[in-house]
PDB file of N, CA and C in Angstrom:
ATOM      1  N   MET A  27     -32.218 -31.122 -55.096  1.00 71.00           N
ATOM      2  CA  MET A  27     -33.484 -30.754 -54.521  1.00 71.00           C
ATOM      3  C   MET A  27     -33.768 -31.719 -53.379  1.00 71.00           C
ATOM      4  N   GLN A  28     -33.990 -31.162 -52.216  1.00 81.00           N
ATOM      5  CA  GLN A  28     -34.278 -32.005 -51.060  1.00 81.00           C
ATOM      6  C   GLN A  28     -35.705 -31.751 -50.601  1.00 81.00           C
ATOM      7  N   ILE A  29     -36.477 -32.799 -50.529  1.00 89.00           N
ATOM      8  CA  ILE A  29     -37.862 -32.727 -50.078  1.00 89.00           C
ATOM      9  C   ILE A  29     -38.010 -33.658 -48.891  1.00 89.00           C
ATOM     10  N   ALA A  30     -38.519 -33.123 -47.811  1.00 95.00           N
ATOM     11  CA  ALA A  30     -38.772 -33.940 -46.620  1.00 95.00           C
ATOM     12  C   ALA A  30     -40.275 -34.133 -46.478  1.00 95.00           C
ATOM     13  N   PRO A  31     -40.680 -35.294 -46.011  1.00 96.00           N
ATOM     14  CA  PRO A  31     -42.107 -35.510 -45.779  1.00 96.00           C
ATOM     15  C   PRO A  31     -42.660 -34.485 -44.783  1.00 96.00           C
ATOM     16  N   ILE A  32     -43.887 -34.078 -45.008  1.00 98.00           N
ATOM     17  CA  ILE A  32     -44.574 -33.165 -44.099  1.00 98.00           C
ATOM     18  C   ILE A  32     -45.526 -34.004 -43.256  1.00 98.00           C
ATOM     19  N   PRO A  33     -45.300 -34.057 -41.953  1.00 98.00           N
ATOM     20  CA  PRO A  33     -46.087 -34.945 -41.086  1.00 98.00           C
ATOM     21  C   PRO A  33     -47.597 -34.724 -41.157  1.00 98.00           C
ATOM     22  N   SER A  34     -48.035 -33.500 -41.421  1.00 98.00           N
ATOM     23  CA  SER A  34     -49.473 -33.224 -41.444  1.00 98.00           C
ATOM     24  C   SER A  34     -50.151 -33.660 -42.743  1.00 98.00           C
ATOM     25  N   LEU A  35     -49.367 -34.063 -43.745  1.00 98.00           N
ATOM     26  CA  LEU A  35     -49.939 -34.543 -45.004  1.00 98.00           C
ATOM     27  C   LEU A  35     -50.045 -36.057 -44.985  1.00 98.00           C
ATOM     28  N   SER A  36     -50.925 -36.571 -45.820  1.00 98.00           N
ATOM     29  CA  SER A  36     -51.100 -38.022 -45.884  1.00 98.00           C
ATOM     30  C   SER A  36     -49.869 -38.679 -46.502  1.00 98.00           C
ATOM     31  N   GLU A  37     -49.731 -39.956 -46.259  1.00 98.00           N
ATOM     32  CA  GLU A  37     -48.614 -40.715 -46.832  1.00 98.00           C
ATOM     33  C   GLU A  37     -48.656 -40.648 -48.356  1.00 98.00           C
ATOM     34  N   GLU A  38     -49.844 -40.703 -48.917  1.00 98.00           N
ATOM     35  CA  GLU A  38     -49.997 -40.654 -50.377  1.00 98.00           C
ATOM     36  C   GLU A  38     -49.501 -39.322 -50.941  1.00 98.00           C
ATOM     37  N   ILE A  39     -49.867 -38.228 -50.323  1.00 98.00           N
ATOM     38  CA  ILE A  39     -49.430 -36.910 -50.794  1.00 98.00           C
ATOM     39  C   ILE A  39     -47.924 -36.757 -50.646  1.00 98.00           C
ATOM     40  N   ASN A  40     -47.373 -37.192 -49.543  1.00 98.00           N
ATOM     41  CA  ASN A  40     -45.921 -37.128 -49.368  1.00 98.00           C
ATOM     42  C   ASN A  40     -45.208 -37.984 -50.405  1.00 98.00           C
ATOM     43  N   ASP A  41     -45.767 -39.127 -50.743  1.00 98.00           N
ATOM     44  CA  ASP A  41     -45.177 -39.984 -51.772  1.00 98.00           C
ATOM     45  C   ASP A  41     -45.176 -39.269 -53.121  1.00 98.00           C
ATOM     46  N   ILE A  42     -46.286 -38.621 -53.454  1.00 98.00           N
ATOM     47  CA  ILE A  42     -46.367 -37.866 -54.709  1.00 98.00           C
ATOM     48  C   ILE A  42     -45.330 -36.747 -54.720  1.00 98.00           C
ATOM     49  N   ARG A  43     -45.191 -36.032 -53.626  1.00 97.00           N
ATOM     50  CA  ARG A  43     -44.199 -34.960 -53.525  1.00 97.00           C
ATOM     51  C   ARG A  43     -42.786 -35.490 -53.727  1.00 97.00           C
ATOM     52  N   LEU A  44     -42.474 -36.600 -53.090  1.00 97.00           N
ATOM     53  CA  LEU A  44     -41.130 -37.174 -53.205  1.00 97.00           C
ATOM     54  C   LEU A  44     -40.851 -37.661 -54.623  1.00 97.00           C
ATOM     55  N   ARG A  45     -41.831 -38.309 -55.247  1.00 97.00           N
ATOM     56  CA  ARG A  45     -41.631 -38.793 -56.621  1.00 97.00           C
ATOM     57  C   ARG A  45     -41.528 -37.637 -57.605  1.00 97.00           C
ATOM     58  N   THR A  46     -42.301 -36.581 -57.386  1.00 97.00           N
ATOM     59  CA  THR A  46     -42.216 -35.401 -58.247  1.00 97.00           C
ATOM     60  C   THR A  46     -40.843 -34.748 -58.129  1.00 97.00           C
ATOM     61  N   ALA A  47     -40.339 -34.611 -56.920  1.00 96.00           N
ATOM     62  CA  ALA A  47     -39.007 -34.034 -56.709  1.00 96.00           C
ATOM     63  C   ALA A  47     -37.938 -34.867 -57.405  1.00 96.00           C
ATOM     64  N   ASP A  48     -38.083 -36.184 -57.366  1.00 96.00           N
ATOM     65  CA  ASP A  48     -37.124 -37.066 -58.032  1.00 96.00           C
ATOM     66  C   ASP A  48     -37.142 -36.844 -59.541  1.00 96.00           C
ATOM     67  N   ILE A  49     -38.328 -36.720 -60.123  1.00 96.00           N
ATOM     68  CA  ILE A  49     -38.442 -36.478 -61.569  1.00 96.00           C
ATOM     69  C   ILE A  49     -37.799 -35.145 -61.930  1.00 96.00           C
ATOM     70  N   VAL A  50     -38.100 -34.113 -61.169  1.00 96.00           N
ATOM     71  CA  VAL A  50     -37.541 -32.788 -61.446  1.00 96.00           C
ATOM     72  C   VAL A  50     -36.020 -32.813 -61.332  1.00 96.00           C
ATOM     73  N   ALA A  51     -35.511 -33.403 -60.260  1.00 95.00           N
ATOM     74  CA  ALA A  51     -34.065 -33.405 -60.009  1.00 95.00           C
ATOM     75  C   ALA A  51     -33.289 -34.266 -60.996  1.00 95.00           C
ATOM     76  N   ASN A  52     -33.876 -35.382 -61.428  1.00 96.00           N
ATOM     77  CA  ASN A  52     -33.115 -36.334 -62.235  1.00 96.00           C
ATOM     78  C   ASN A  52     -33.455 -36.351 -63.720  1.00 96.00           C
ATOM     79  N   ARG A  53     -34.560 -35.730 -64.104  1.00 95.00           N
ATOM     80  CA  ARG A  53     -34.935 -35.755 -65.518  1.00 95.00           C
ATOM     81  C   ARG A  53     -35.121 -34.373 -66.119  1.00 95.00           C
ATOM     82  N   ILE A  54     -35.674 -33.461 -65.364  1.00 94.00           N
ATOM     83  CA  ILE A  54     -35.951 -32.135 -65.921  1.00 94.00           C
ATOM     84  C   ILE A  54     -34.736 -31.223 -65.809  1.00 94.00           C
ATOM     85  N   ILE A  55     -34.219 -31.028 -64.607  1.00 94.00           N
ATOM     86  CA  ILE A  55     -33.087 -30.110 -64.422  1.00 94.00           C
ATOM     87  C   ILE A  55     -31.878 -30.501 -65.276  1.00 94.00           C
ATOM     88  N   PRO A  56     -31.489 -31.783 -65.354  1.00 94.00           N
ATOM     89  CA  PRO A  56     -30.334 -32.124 -66.194  1.00 94.00           C
ATOM     90  C   PRO A  56     -30.568 -31.877 -67.689  1.00 94.00           C
ATOM     91  N   ASN A  57     -31.822 -31.732 -68.107  1.00 92.00           N
ATOM     92  CA  ASN A  57     -32.139 -31.553 -69.524  1.00 92.00           C
ATOM     93  C   ASN A  57     -32.688 -30.171 -69.839  1.00 92.00           C
ATOM     94  N   GLU A  58     -32.451 -29.200 -68.977  1.00 91.00           N
ATOM     95  CA  GLU A  58     -32.983 -27.864 -69.206  1.00 91.00           C
ATOM     96  C   GLU A  58     -32.500 -27.270 -70.525  1.00 91.00           C
ATOM     97  N   GLY A  59     -31.272 -27.526 -70.888  1.00 88.00           N
ATOM     98  CA  GLY A  59     -30.758 -26.997 -72.151  1.00 88.00           C
ATOM     99  C   GLY A  59     -31.544 -27.502 -73.343  1.00 88.00           C
ATOM    100  N   VAL A  60     -31.893 -28.759 -73.333  1.00 88.00           N
ATOM    101  CA  VAL A  60     -32.684 -29.348 -74.417  1.00 88.00           C
ATOM    102  C   VAL A  60     -34.109 -28.812 -74.363  1.00 88.00           C
ATOM    103  N   ILE A  61     -34.675 -28.764 -73.166  1.00 86.00           N
ATOM    104  CA  ILE A  61     -36.058 -28.314 -73.008  1.00 86.00           C
ATOM    105  C   ILE A  61     -36.215 -26.870 -73.473  1.00 86.00           C
ATOM    106  N   TYR A  62     -35.367 -25.973 -72.983  1.00 85.00           N
ATOM    107  CA  TYR A  62     -35.499 -24.560 -73.307  1.00 85.00           C
ATOM    108  C   TYR A  62     -34.834 -24.190 -74.625  1.00 85.00           C
ATOM    109  N   GLY A  63     -34.029 -25.091 -75.173  1.00 85.00           N
ATOM    110  CA  GLY A  63     -33.373 -24.828 -76.440  1.00 85.00           C
ATOM    111  C   GLY A  63     -34.180 -25.294 -77.637  1.00 85.00           C
ATOM    112  N   GLY A  64     -35.344 -25.837 -77.425  1.00 74.00           N
ATOM    113  CA  GLY A  64     -36.198 -26.259 -78.527  1.00 74.00           C
ATOM    114  C   GLY A  64     -36.014 -27.705 -78.916  1.00 74.00           C
ATOM    115  N   GLY A  65     -35.343 -28.483 -78.108  1.00 68.00           N
ATOM    116  CA  GLY A  65     -35.151 -29.892 -78.413  1.00 68.00           C
ATOM    117  C   GLY A  65     -33.735 -30.162 -78.862  1.00 68.00           C
ATOM    118  N   GLU A  66     -33.455 -31.419 -79.120  1.00 67.00           N
ATOM    119  CA  GLU A  66     -32.102 -31.794 -79.520  1.00 67.00           C
ATOM    120  C   GLU A  66     -31.774 -31.297 -80.918  1.00 67.00           C
ATOM    121  N   ASN A  67     -32.768 -31.237 -81.798  1.00 69.00           N
ATOM    122  CA  ASN A  67     -32.582 -30.765 -83.165  1.00 69.00           C
ATOM    123  C   ASN A  67     -33.611 -29.677 -83.464  1.00 69.00           C
ATOM    124  N   PRO A  68     -33.430 -28.466 -82.902  1.00 61.00           N
ATOM    125  CA  PRO A  68     -34.425 -27.416 -83.114  1.00 61.00           C
ATOM    126  C   PRO A  68     -34.474 -26.994 -84.570  1.00 61.00           C
ATOM    127  N   PRO A  69     -35.659 -26.595 -85.053  1.00 62.00           N
ATOM    128  CA  PRO A  69     -35.756 -26.131 -86.439  1.00 62.00           C
ATOM    129  C   PRO A  69     -34.974 -24.835 -86.608  1.00 62.00           C
ATOM    130  N   ASN A  70     -34.573 -24.554 -87.848  1.00 63.00           N
ATOM    131  CA  ASN A  70     -33.844 -23.314 -88.120  1.00 63.00           C
ATOM    132  C   ASN A  70     -34.733 -22.129 -87.806  1.00 63.00           C
ATOM    133  N   LYS A  71     -34.152 -21.118 -87.179  1.00 58.00           N
ATOM    134  CA  LYS A  71     -34.909 -19.910 -86.875  1.00 58.00           C
ATOM    135  C   LYS A  71     -35.004 -19.064 -88.131  1.00 58.00           C
ATOM    136  N   LYS A  72     -36.206 -18.574 -88.425  1.00 57.00           N
ATOM    137  CA  LYS A  72     -36.403 -17.712 -89.589  1.00 57.00           C
ATOM    138  C   LYS A  72     -35.993 -16.286 -89.235  1.00 57.00           C
ATOM    139  N   GLY A  73     -35.477 -15.585 -90.202  1.00 50.00           N
ATOM    140  CA  GLY A  73     -35.112 -14.197 -89.997  1.00 50.00           C
ATOM    141  C   GLY A  73     -33.699 -13.997 -89.490  1.00 50.00           C
ATOM    142  N   ASN A  74     -32.926 -15.059 -89.368  1.00 48.00           N
ATOM    143  CA  ASN A  74     -31.535 -14.916 -88.910  1.00 48.00           C
ATOM    144  C   ASN A  74     -30.596 -15.011 -90.065  1.00 48.00           C
TER     145      ASN A  74
END
C-alpha cells in the first residue's frame, strides 16, 4: 500500500494517513487469515 502526502492537507492529517497505511500494510493485511478465520484457535462450529 503506497500513500503519498496530500499537499492540501495539514501535516497532522498526512501523518495520521501514513501511520494508518503502515498499520494496515504491516499488521492487518498479513493477518487477514487469522482475522477472518475467527482467530488463531476458533471455536468449533456447531452443526458440522
